[in-house]
PDB file of C-alpha atoms and ligand atoms in Angstrom:
ATOM      1  CA  MET A  28       0.028   3.458   8.842  1.00  0.00           C
ATOM      2  CA  CYS A  29       3.422   3.611  10.027  1.00  0.00           C
ATOM      3  CA  ARG A  30       4.572   6.449  12.163  1.00  0.00           C
ATOM      4  CA  GLY A  31       6.588   8.065   9.486  1.00  0.00           C
ATOM      5  CA  ALA A  32       3.722   7.825   7.005  1.00  0.00           C
ATOM      6  CA  GLN A  33       1.468   9.526   9.507  1.00  0.00           C
ATOM      7  CA  HIS A  34       4.076  12.374   9.963  1.00  0.00           C
ATOM      8  CA  VAL A  35       3.898  12.804   6.179  1.00  0.00           C
ATOM      9  CA  VAL A  36       0.297  12.891   6.386  1.00  0.00           C
ATOM     10  CA  ASN A  37       0.208  15.513   8.918  1.00  0.00           C
ATOM     11  CA  ARG A  38       2.492  17.741   6.747  1.00  0.00           C
ATOM     12  CA  ILE A  39       0.096  17.387   3.766  1.00  0.00           C
ATOM     13  CA  LEU A  40      -2.956  18.062   5.856  1.00  0.00           C
ATOM     14  CA  PRO A  41      -2.863  21.871   5.689  1.00  0.00           C
ATOM     15  CA  ALA A  42      -1.973  21.848   1.778  1.00  0.00           C
ATOM     16  CA  ALA A  43      -4.425  19.025   1.017  1.00  0.00           C
ATOM     17  CA  ASP A  44      -6.806  21.107  -1.241  1.00  0.00           C
ATOM     18  CA  THR A  45      -4.135  21.914  -3.312  1.00  0.00           C
ATOM     19  CA  ILE A  46      -2.694  18.755  -3.486  1.00  0.00           C
ATOM     20  CA  LEU A  47      -6.356  17.399  -4.507  1.00  0.00           C
ATOM     21  CA  HIS A  48      -6.320  19.838  -7.215  1.00  0.00           C
ATOM     22  CA  ASP A  49      -2.926  18.909  -8.920  1.00  0.00           C
ATOM     23  CA  HIS A  50      -2.660  15.572  -8.094  1.00  0.00           C
ATOM     24  CA  ARG A  51      -6.218  14.316  -8.172  1.00  0.00           C
ATOM     25  CA  VAL A  52      -5.714  12.563  -4.738  1.00  0.00           C
ATOM     26  CA  LYS A  53      -9.322  11.882  -3.148  1.00  0.00           C
ATOM     27  CA  PHE A  54      -8.967  13.569   0.238  1.00  0.00           C
ATOM     28  CA  THR A  55     -11.973  13.508   2.825  1.00  0.00           C
ATOM     29  CA  ARG A  56     -12.248  14.515   6.341  1.00  0.00           C
ATOM     30  CA  GLU A  57     -14.695  12.382   8.544  1.00  0.00           C
ATOM     31  CA  ASP A  58     -16.624  13.340  11.326  1.00  0.00           C
ATOM     32  CA  ILE A  59     -15.146  10.620  13.430  1.00  0.00           C
ATOM     33  CA  ASP A  60     -12.764  10.345  16.387  1.00  0.00           C
ATOM     34  CA  SER A  61     -10.162   7.522  17.093  1.00  0.00           C
ATOM     35  CA  SER A  62     -12.047   4.959  19.095  1.00  0.00           C
ATOM     36  CA  GLU A  63     -14.659   5.037  16.219  1.00  0.00           C
ATOM     37  CA  LEU A  64     -11.639   4.493  13.863  1.00  0.00           C
ATOM     38  CA  ASP A  65     -10.801   1.612  15.899  1.00  0.00           C
ATOM     39  CA  ARG A  66     -14.343   0.124  15.717  1.00  0.00           C
ATOM     40  CA  ARG A  67     -14.450   0.191  12.267  1.00  0.00           C
ATOM     41  CA  ARG A  68     -10.958  -1.289  12.082  1.00  0.00           C
ATOM     42  CA  ALA A  69     -12.267  -4.171  14.017  1.00  0.00           C
ATOM     43  CA  LEU A  70     -15.336  -4.490  11.812  1.00  0.00           C
ATOM     44  CA  TYR A  71     -13.685  -4.444   8.187  1.00  0.00           C
ATOM     45  CA  GLY A  72     -10.526  -5.909   8.783  1.00  0.00           C
ATOM     46  CA  PRO A  73     -11.998  -9.463   9.357  1.00  0.00           C
ATOM     47  CA  LEU A  74     -14.123  -8.958   6.472  1.00  0.00           C
ATOM     48  CA  THR A  75     -11.123  -8.136   4.148  1.00  0.00           C
ATOM     49  CA  GLU A  76      -9.125 -11.150   5.771  1.00  0.00           C
ATOM     50  CA  ALA A  77     -12.295 -13.507   4.642  1.00  0.00           C
ATOM     51  CA  VAL A  78     -11.926 -12.204   1.033  1.00  0.00           C
ATOM     52  CA  ARG A  79      -8.229 -12.505   1.103  1.00  0.00           C
ATOM     53  CA  GLU A  80      -8.789 -16.300   2.141  1.00  0.00           C
ATOM     54  CA  LEU A  81     -11.604 -16.676  -0.498  1.00  0.00           C
ATOM     55  CA  VAL A  82      -9.125 -15.555  -3.244  1.00  0.00           C
ATOM     56  CA  ASP A  83      -6.534 -17.971  -1.858  1.00  0.00           C
ATOM     57  CA  ALA A  84      -9.068 -20.411  -1.752  1.00  0.00           C
ATOM     58  CA  THR A  85     -10.400 -19.972  -5.094  1.00  0.00           C
ATOM     59  CA  ILE A  86      -7.128 -20.247  -6.773  1.00  0.00           C
ATOM     60  CA  ARG A  87      -6.316 -23.635  -5.032  1.00  0.00           C
ATOM     61  CA  THR A  88      -9.642 -25.324  -4.328  1.00  0.00           C
ATOM     62  CA  GLU A  89     -10.005 -29.084  -5.962  1.00  0.00           C
ATOM     63  CA  VAL A  90     -13.829 -29.518  -4.494  1.00  0.00           C
ATOM     64  CA  ASP A  91     -16.605 -31.005  -6.926  1.00  0.00           C
ATOM     65  CA  GLU A  92     -18.052 -28.919  -9.816  1.00  0.00           C
ATOM     66  CA  SER A  93     -21.544 -28.730  -7.885  1.00  0.00           C
ATOM     67  CA  VAL A  94     -19.461 -27.173  -4.759  1.00  0.00           C
ATOM     68  CA  ILE A  95     -17.920 -24.694  -6.944  1.00  0.00           C
ATOM     69  CA  ARG A  96     -21.635 -23.594  -8.233  1.00  0.00           C
ATOM     70  CA  GLU A  97     -22.725 -23.512  -4.950  1.00  0.00           C
ATOM     71  CA  VAL A  98     -20.002 -21.137  -3.581  1.00  0.00           C
ATOM     72  CA  HIS A  99     -20.211 -19.020  -7.167  1.00  0.00           C
ATOM     73  CA  ALA A 100     -24.109 -18.264  -5.936  1.00  0.00           C
ATOM     74  CA  GLU A 101     -23.121 -17.329  -2.158  1.00  0.00           C
ATOM     75  CA  VAL A 102     -20.259 -14.971  -3.507  1.00  0.00           C
ATOM     76  CA  ALA A 103     -22.337 -13.332  -6.047  1.00  0.00           C
ATOM     77  CA  ALA A 104     -25.093 -13.163  -3.469  1.00  0.00           C
ATOM     78  CA  ALA A 105     -22.457 -11.581  -0.836  1.00  0.00           C
ATOM     79  CA  ALA A 106     -21.255  -9.001  -3.198  1.00  0.00           C
ATOM     80  CA  ALA A 107     -24.824  -7.905  -4.073  1.00  0.00           C
ATOM     81  CA  LYS A 108     -25.396  -7.478  -0.723  1.00  0.00           C
ATOM     82  CA  LEU A 109     -22.455  -5.411  -0.377  1.00  0.00           C
ATOM     83  CA  ARG A 110     -23.242  -3.305  -3.535  1.00  0.00           C
ATOM     84  CA  ALA A 111     -26.769  -2.224  -1.981  1.00  0.00           C
ATOM     85  CA  LYS A 112     -24.596   0.952  -0.484  1.00  0.00           C
ATOM     86  CA  GLN A 113     -21.669   2.133  -2.053  1.00  0.00           C
ATOM     87  CA  LEU A 114     -19.066   4.750  -2.104  1.00  0.00           C
ATOM     88  CA  ASP A 115     -19.068   6.784  -5.265  1.00  0.00           C
ATOM     89  CA  GLY A 116     -15.858   5.979  -6.381  1.00  0.00           C
ATOM     90  CA  ALA A 117     -12.653   5.009  -4.973  1.00  0.00           C
ATOM     91  CA  PHE A 118     -11.934   5.318  -1.142  1.00  0.00           C
ATOM     92  CA  GLY A 119      -9.253   7.865  -1.171  1.00  0.00           C
ATOM     93  CA  LEU A 120      -7.331   9.357   1.756  1.00  0.00           C
ATOM     94  CA  ARG A 121      -9.256  10.039   5.177  1.00  0.00           C
ATOM     95  CA  PHE A 122      -8.736  11.883   8.352  1.00  0.00           C
ATOM     96  CA  THR A 123     -10.441  11.504  11.816  1.00  0.00           C
ATOM     97  CA  THR A 124     -11.062  14.682  13.793  1.00  0.00           C
ATOM     98  CA  GLY A 125      -7.758  14.440  15.141  1.00  0.00           C
ATOM     99  CA  GLY A 126      -5.759  14.077  12.071  1.00  0.00           C
ATOM    100  CA  GLU A 127      -5.179  10.419  12.111  1.00  0.00           C
ATOM    101  CA  SER A 128      -5.098   9.033   8.494  1.00  0.00           C
ATOM    102  CA  PHE A 129      -6.554   6.093   6.654  1.00  0.00           C
ATOM    103  CA  ALA A 130      -6.296   4.860   3.112  1.00  0.00           C
ATOM    104  CA  TRP A 131      -8.198   1.922   3.554  1.00  0.00           C
ATOM    105  CA  GLY A 132      -8.568   1.222  -0.375  1.00  0.00           C
ATOM    106  CA  ASN A 133      -4.684   1.629  -0.748  1.00  0.00           C
ATOM    107  CA  ALA A 134      -3.185  -1.330  -2.971  1.00  0.00           C
ATOM    108  CA  GLY A 135      -0.323  -1.899  -0.751  1.00  0.00           C
ATOM    109  CA  ILE A 136      -1.710  -1.229   2.859  1.00  0.00           C
ATOM    110  CA  GLY A 137      -5.662  -0.865   2.203  1.00  0.00           C
ATOM    111  CA  LEU A 138      -7.393  -2.208   5.443  1.00  0.00           C
ATOM    112  CA  ARG A 139     -10.729  -2.840   3.218  1.00  0.00           C
ATOM    113  CA  ASN A 140      -8.553  -4.107   0.291  1.00  0.00           C
ATOM    114  CA  ALA A 141      -8.065  -7.808  -0.178  1.00  0.00           C
ATOM    115  CA  LEU A 142      -5.881  -7.364  -2.941  1.00  0.00           C
ATOM    116  CA  ALA A 143      -3.184  -5.664  -0.656  1.00  0.00           C
ATOM    117  CA  PRO A 144      -0.607  -8.088   0.458  1.00  0.00           C
ATOM    118  CA  PRO A 145      -1.064  -5.928   3.155  1.00  0.00           C
ATOM    119  CA  LEU A 146       1.921  -3.877   4.102  1.00  0.00           C
ATOM    120  CA  SER A 147       3.217  -2.597   7.039  1.00  0.00           C
ATOM    121  CA  VAL A 148       6.567  -0.399   6.956  1.00  0.00           C
ATOM    122  CA  GLU A 149       8.805  -0.462  10.072  1.00  0.00           C
ATOM    123  CA  SER A 150      11.764   1.814  10.399  1.00  0.00           C
ATOM    124  CA  ASP A 151      14.710   2.451  12.945  1.00  0.00           C
ATOM    125  CA  ALA A 152      16.691   5.464  14.037  1.00  0.00           C
ATOM    126  CA  SER A 153      19.387   4.933  11.330  1.00  0.00           C
ATOM    127  CA  GLY A 154      17.054   5.473   8.647  1.00  0.00           C
ATOM    128  CA  LEU A 155      16.555   1.797   7.724  1.00  0.00           C
ATOM    129  CA  HIS A 156      12.940   1.285   6.667  1.00  0.00           C
ATOM    130  CA  TRP A 157      11.609  -2.469   6.174  1.00  0.00           C
ATOM    131  CA  THR A 158       8.568  -4.477   5.365  1.00  0.00           C
ATOM    132  CA  GLU A 159       8.215  -8.387   5.933  1.00  0.00           C
ATOM    133  CA  VAL A 160       5.395  -9.934   4.112  1.00  0.00           C
ATOM    134  CA  THR A 161       4.092 -13.362   3.131  1.00  0.00           C
ATOM    135  CA  LEU A 162       3.152 -13.474  -0.496  1.00  0.00           C
ATOM    136  CA  GLY A 163       1.351 -16.731  -1.563  1.00  0.00           C
ATOM    137  CA  ALA A 164      -0.603 -18.151  -4.586  1.00  0.00           C
ATOM    138  CA  PRO A 165      -2.419 -14.963  -5.479  1.00  0.00           C
ATOM    139  CA  TYR A 166       0.669 -13.097  -6.105  1.00  0.00           C
ATOM    140  CA  GLU A 167       2.178 -15.869  -8.609  1.00  0.00           C
ATOM    141  CA  GLY A 168       3.818 -14.678 -12.004  1.00  0.00           C
ATOM    142  CA  PRO A 169       6.092 -17.163 -13.212  1.00  0.00           C
ATOM    143  CA  PRO A 170       5.283 -20.818 -11.743  1.00  0.00           C
ATOM    144  CA  GLY A 171       5.941 -20.772  -8.079  1.00  0.00           C
ATOM    145  CA  LEU A 172       7.629 -17.304  -8.100  1.00  0.00           C
ATOM    146  CA  VAL A 173       6.133 -13.701  -7.563  1.00  0.00           C
ATOM    147  CA  HIS A 174       4.863 -11.785 -10.419  1.00  0.00           C
ATOM    148  CA  GLY A 175       7.457  -8.926 -11.313  1.00  0.00           C
ATOM    149  CA  GLY A 176       4.394  -6.154 -10.899  1.00  0.00           C
ATOM    150  CA  ILE A 177       4.000  -7.293  -7.126  1.00  0.00           C
ATOM    151  CA  CYS A 178       7.595  -6.860  -6.294  1.00  0.00           C
ATOM    152  CA  ALA A 179       7.440  -3.512  -7.989  1.00  0.00           C
ATOM    153  CA  LEU A 180       4.360  -2.682  -5.691  1.00  0.00           C
ATOM    154  CA  VAL A 181       6.088  -3.669  -2.449  1.00  0.00           C
ATOM    155  CA  LEU A 182       9.632  -1.928  -3.559  1.00  0.00           C
ATOM    156  CA  ASP A 183       7.436   1.239  -4.868  1.00  0.00           C
ATOM    157  CA  HIS A 184       5.445   1.452  -1.699  1.00  0.00           C
ATOM    158  CA  LEU A 185       8.477   0.807   0.798  1.00  0.00           C
ATOM    159  CA  LEU A 186      10.778   3.075  -0.988  1.00  0.00           C
ATOM    160  CA  GLY A 187       8.192   5.985  -1.529  1.00  0.00           C
ATOM    161  CA  THR A 188       7.543   5.601   2.540  1.00  0.00           C
ATOM    162  CA  THR A 189      11.204   5.846   3.029  1.00  0.00           C
ATOM    163  CA  ALA A 190      11.604   8.748   0.853  1.00  0.00           C
ATOM    164  CA  SER A 191       8.518  10.507   2.213  1.00  0.00           C
ATOM    165  CA  SER A 192       9.637  10.226   6.032  1.00  0.00           C
ATOM    166  CA  ILE A 193      10.647  13.906   6.103  1.00  0.00           C
ATOM    167  CA  GLU A 194       8.667  15.455   3.572  1.00  0.00           C
ATOM    168  CA  PRO A 195       6.071  14.114   1.020  1.00  0.00           C
ATOM    169  CA  ARG A 196       7.337  12.596  -2.032  1.00  0.00           C
ATOM    170  CA  PHE A 197       5.912  11.170  -4.977  1.00  0.00           C
ATOM    171  CA  THR A 198       7.457   8.192  -7.276  1.00  0.00           C
ATOM    172  CA  GLY A 199       9.056   9.817 -10.480  1.00  0.00           C
ATOM    173  CA  THR A 200      11.444   6.965 -11.452  1.00  0.00           C
ATOM    174  CA  LEU A 201      11.783   3.515 -10.184  1.00  0.00           C
ATOM    175  CA  THR A 202      14.176   1.462 -11.269  1.00  0.00           C
ATOM    176  CA  LEU A 203      14.468  -2.499 -10.578  1.00  0.00           C
ATOM    177  CA  ARG A 204      17.181  -5.063 -11.273  1.00  0.00           C
ATOM    178  CA  TYR A 205      15.501  -8.654 -11.135  1.00  0.00           C
ATOM    179  CA  ARG A 206      18.420 -10.743 -10.097  1.00  0.00           C
ATOM    180  CA  ARG A 207      16.663 -13.918  -9.815  1.00  0.00           C
ATOM    181  CA  GLY A 208      13.323 -15.051  -9.380  1.00  0.00           C
ATOM    182  CA  THR A 209      11.339 -14.276  -6.102  1.00  0.00           C
ATOM    183  CA  PRO A 210      10.095 -17.412  -4.449  1.00  0.00           C
ATOM    184  CA  LEU A 211       6.577 -17.230  -3.210  1.00  0.00           C
ATOM    185  CA  GLY A 212       6.416 -17.247   0.679  1.00  0.00           C
ATOM    186  CA  ARG A 213       7.813 -14.958   3.497  1.00  0.00           C
ATOM    187  CA  LEU A 214      10.046 -11.956   2.141  1.00  0.00           C
ATOM    188  CA  ARG A 215      11.802  -9.122   3.440  1.00  0.00           C
ATOM    189  CA  ALA A 216      12.294  -5.836   1.666  1.00  0.00           C
ATOM    190  CA  GLU A 217      14.596  -3.019   3.179  1.00  0.00           C
ATOM    191  CA  ALA A 218      15.444   0.403   1.917  1.00  0.00           C
ATOM    192  CA  ARG A 219      17.254   3.947   3.129  1.00  0.00           C
ATOM    193  CA  ILE A 220      17.642   7.267   1.505  1.00  0.00           C
ATOM    194  CA  THR A 221      21.038   7.619  -0.228  1.00  0.00           C
ATOM    195  CA  ARG A 222      20.787  11.278  -1.656  1.00  0.00           C
ATOM    196  CA  ASN A 223      18.536  14.285  -1.167  1.00  0.00           C
ATOM    197  CA  GLU A 224      18.897  16.833  -4.054  1.00  0.00           C
ATOM    198  CA  GLY A 225      16.333  19.770  -2.995  1.00  0.00           C
ATOM    199  CA  ARG A 226      12.978  18.145  -3.923  1.00  0.00           C
ATOM    200  CA  LYS A 227      14.706  14.862  -5.066  1.00  0.00           C
ATOM    201  CA  THR A 228      15.006  12.095  -2.876  1.00  0.00           C
ATOM    202  CA  VAL A 229      16.976   9.076  -3.964  1.00  0.00           C
ATOM    203  CA  VAL A 230      16.187   5.701  -2.114  1.00  0.00           C
ATOM    204  CA  ASN A 231      18.083   2.302  -2.761  1.00  0.00           C
ATOM    205  CA  GLY A 232      16.218  -0.756  -1.607  1.00  0.00           C
ATOM    206  CA  THR A 233      16.436  -4.750  -2.130  1.00  0.00           C
ATOM    207  CA  LEU A 234      13.603  -7.547  -1.866  1.00  0.00           C
ATOM    208  CA  SER A 235      14.999 -10.628  -0.231  1.00  0.00           C
ATOM    209  CA  ASP A 236      13.857 -14.230   0.605  1.00  0.00           C
ATOM    210  CA  ALA A 237      15.794 -16.468   3.012  1.00  0.00           C
ATOM    211  CA  GLY A 238      18.721 -17.178   0.362  1.00  0.00           C
ATOM    212  CA  GLY A 239      19.311 -13.580  -0.138  1.00  0.00           C
ATOM    213  CA  VAL A 240      18.501 -10.566  -2.606  1.00  0.00           C
ATOM    214  CA  THR A 241      16.298 -11.359  -5.416  1.00  0.00           C
ATOM    215  CA  VAL A 242      15.365  -7.489  -6.767  1.00  0.00           C
ATOM    216  CA  GLU A 243      17.243  -4.235  -6.198  1.00  0.00           C
ATOM    217  CA  ALA A 244      15.446  -1.129  -6.658  1.00  0.00           C
ATOM    218  CA  GLU A 245      16.642   2.580  -6.883  1.00  0.00           C
ATOM    219  CA  GLY A 246      13.862   5.232  -7.136  1.00  0.00           C
ATOM    220  CA  ILE A 247      13.941   8.803  -7.613  1.00  0.00           C
ATOM    221  CA  PHE A 248      10.941  10.491  -5.506  1.00  0.00           C
ATOM    222  CA  ILE A 249      10.004  14.064  -6.062  1.00  0.00           C
ATOM    223  CA  GLY A 250       8.101  16.566  -3.560  1.00  0.00           C
ATOM    224  CA  PRO A 251       5.507  18.185  -5.542  1.00  0.00           C
ATOM    225  CA  ALA A 252       5.779  21.820  -5.873  1.00  0.00           C
ATOM    226  CA  THR A 253       2.509  22.585  -4.427  1.00  0.00           C
ATOM    227  CA  ALA A 254       2.981  20.829  -1.098  1.00  0.00           C
ATOM    228  CA  THR A 255       6.306  22.569  -0.369  1.00  0.00           C
ATOM    229  CA  ALA A 256       5.220  26.056  -1.350  1.00  0.00           C
TER     230      ALA A 256
HETATM  231  C1  LIG B  30       3.283   8.220   2.777  1.00  0.00           C
HETATM  232  C2  LIG B  30       3.228   7.103   1.573  1.00  0.00           C
HETATM  233  C3  LIG B  30       4.135   7.023   0.839  1.00  0.00           C
HETATM  234  C4  LIG B  30       3.122   6.235  -0.531  1.00  0.00           C
HETATM  235  C5  LIG B  30       4.575   5.663  -1.572  1.00  0.00           C
HETATM  236  C6  LIG B  30       3.834   5.238  -3.085  1.00  0.00           C
HETATM  237  C7  LIG B  30       4.354   5.940  -3.895  1.00  0.00           C
HETATM  238  C8  LIG B  30       3.617   6.193  -5.163  1.00  0.00           C
HETATM  239  O1  LIG B  30       3.204   5.147  -5.628  1.00  0.00           O
HETATM  240  S1  LIG B  30       3.079   7.513  -5.780  1.00  0.00           S
HETATM  241  C9  LIG B  30       2.131   7.226  -7.238  1.00  0.00           C
HETATM  242  C10 LIG B  30       2.958   7.263  -8.477  1.00  0.00           C
HETATM  243  N1  LIG B  30       3.663   8.096  -8.895  1.00  0.00           N
HETATM  244  C11 LIG B  30       2.938   9.434  -9.458  1.00  0.00           C
HETATM  245  O2  LIG B  30       1.771   9.178  -9.781  1.00  0.00           O
HETATM  246  C12 LIG B  30       3.685  10.677  -9.828  1.00  0.00           C
HETATM  247  C13 LIG B  30       3.244  11.271 -11.057  1.00  0.00           C
HETATM  248  N2  LIG B  30       4.058  12.382 -11.250  1.00  0.00           N
HETATM  249  C14 LIG B  30       3.936  13.624 -11.013  1.00  0.00           C
HETATM  250  O3  LIG B  30       2.745  14.030 -10.106  1.00  0.00           O
HETATM  251  C15 LIG B  30       4.796  14.715 -11.149  1.00  0.00           C
HETATM  252  O4  LIG B  30       5.266  14.261 -12.578  1.00  0.00           O
HETATM  253  C16 LIG B  30       5.888  14.521 -10.056  1.00  0.00           C
HETATM  254  C17 LIG B  30       5.463  15.132  -8.714  1.00  0.00           C
HETATM  255  C18 LIG B  30       6.971  13.489  -9.913  1.00  0.00           C
HETATM  256  C19 LIG B  30       6.939  15.762 -10.552  1.00  0.00           C
HETATM  257  O5  LIG B  30       6.576  16.920 -11.147  1.00  0.00           O
HETATM  258  P1  LIG B  30       6.805  18.344 -10.886  1.00  0.00           P
HETATM  259  O6  LIG B  30       6.829  18.802  -9.213  1.00  0.00           O
HETATM  260  O7  LIG B  30       6.280  19.422 -11.775  1.00  0.00           O
HETATM  261  O8  LIG B  30       8.467  18.175 -11.391  1.00  0.00           O
HETATM  262  P2  LIG B  30       9.577  19.282 -11.988  1.00  0.00           P
HETATM  263  O9  LIG B  30       9.185  20.709 -11.213  1.00  0.00           O
HETATM  264  O10 LIG B  30       8.993  19.128 -13.549  1.00  0.00           O
HETATM  265  O11 LIG B  30      10.914  18.544 -11.620  1.00  0.00           O
HETATM  266  C20 LIG B  30      11.376  18.801 -10.287  1.00  0.00           C
HETATM  267  C21 LIG B  30      12.749  18.196 -10.305  1.00  0.00           C
HETATM  268  O12 LIG B  30      12.330  16.680 -10.389  1.00  0.00           O
HETATM  269  C22 LIG B  30      13.061  15.888 -11.546  1.00  0.00           C
HETATM  270  N3  LIG B  30      12.081  15.194 -11.992  1.00  0.00           N
HETATM  271  C23 LIG B  30      10.574  15.430 -12.384  1.00  0.00           C
HETATM  272  N4  LIG B  30      10.049  14.253 -12.819  1.00  0.00           N
HETATM  273  C24 LIG B  30      10.714  13.206 -12.676  1.00  0.00           C
HETATM  274  C25 LIG B  30      10.825  11.885 -13.083  1.00  0.00           C
HETATM  275  N5  LIG B  30       9.670  11.365 -13.376  1.00  0.00           N
HETATM  276  N6  LIG B  30      11.744  10.942 -12.624  1.00  0.00           N
HETATM  277  C26 LIG B  30      13.016  11.678 -12.086  1.00  0.00           C
HETATM  278  N7  LIG B  30      13.069  12.908 -11.933  1.00  0.00           N
HETATM  279  C27 LIG B  30      12.093  13.780 -12.429  1.00  0.00           C
HETATM  280  C28 LIG B  30      13.112  17.011 -12.332  1.00  0.00           C
HETATM  281  O13 LIG B  30      14.021  16.825 -13.340  1.00  0.00           O
HETATM  282  C29 LIG B  30      13.574  18.034 -11.724  1.00  0.00           C
HETATM  283  O14 LIG B  30      14.964  18.266 -11.356  1.00  0.00           O
HETATM  284  P3  LIG B  30      15.902  19.553 -11.272  1.00  0.00           P
HETATM  285  O15 LIG B  30      15.094  19.970 -10.064  1.00  0.00           O
HETATM  286  O16 LIG B  30      17.139  18.700 -10.988  1.00  0.00           O
HETATM  287  O17 LIG B  30      15.727  20.181 -12.224  1.00  0.00           O
END
């Protein structure tokens, strides 16, 4: 999680029970310190990478039918092993004893979520936030192009993180203008706060490939009343 997002999480922490009630955020304090978190990161991160690799390989494989059947059985067996002991529901937002947060099921950044690209947001002192990501075959919409909903995921997460760099903010309205198709491959998204009006923060951003902007975004992000009370 980027520095800005950690700061926001620390702001949420004292009001977490209220937020849990009003917004149904699953919030868990874990009795672990940061070294145990690092150990788990090193354990689960490579598993998730392997599953990502499997997703891409499944889309693009051209091996013989017998190999497909063999791999199907192996993957089903692996899933059954993992199912032997499971969480009751989604992962939620968790904290170590030192207040470090981890949202490992998150669709944008989750360390244990192979569906997440995964995104990592950077920022500078001028307030510019950005993320660079490579979106391959699993994110295809129109042939050779990124699915429009995935563009929205990247921009929603980046703009939301930008809006939340001072106070926690939720997406109220996200408006996108798809100027041209976004080719699969290396992409960069940028965002900046353009207006603050009380609990409302307006953020503008773009998604670009090497040839320039493909999607423009404007988001209105709202600070939940319960978090600022
Ligand atoms: C650090 C991690 C970053 C993560 C980034 C990812 C962001 C996300 O994906 S968040 C998930 C998607 N979003 C959601 O689930 C939000 C669901 N909606 C809600 O929880 C609520 O409707 C919420 C919080 C947006 C607003 O509720 P509430 O606080 O009751 O608003 P309310 O008091 O009615 O209105 C406050 C102001 O916001 C405005 N407003 C309310 N809803 C919206 C909206 N959807 N769009 C635009 N403006 C809105 C109102 O007009 C009002 O403006 P004004 O003060 O000028 O009259």
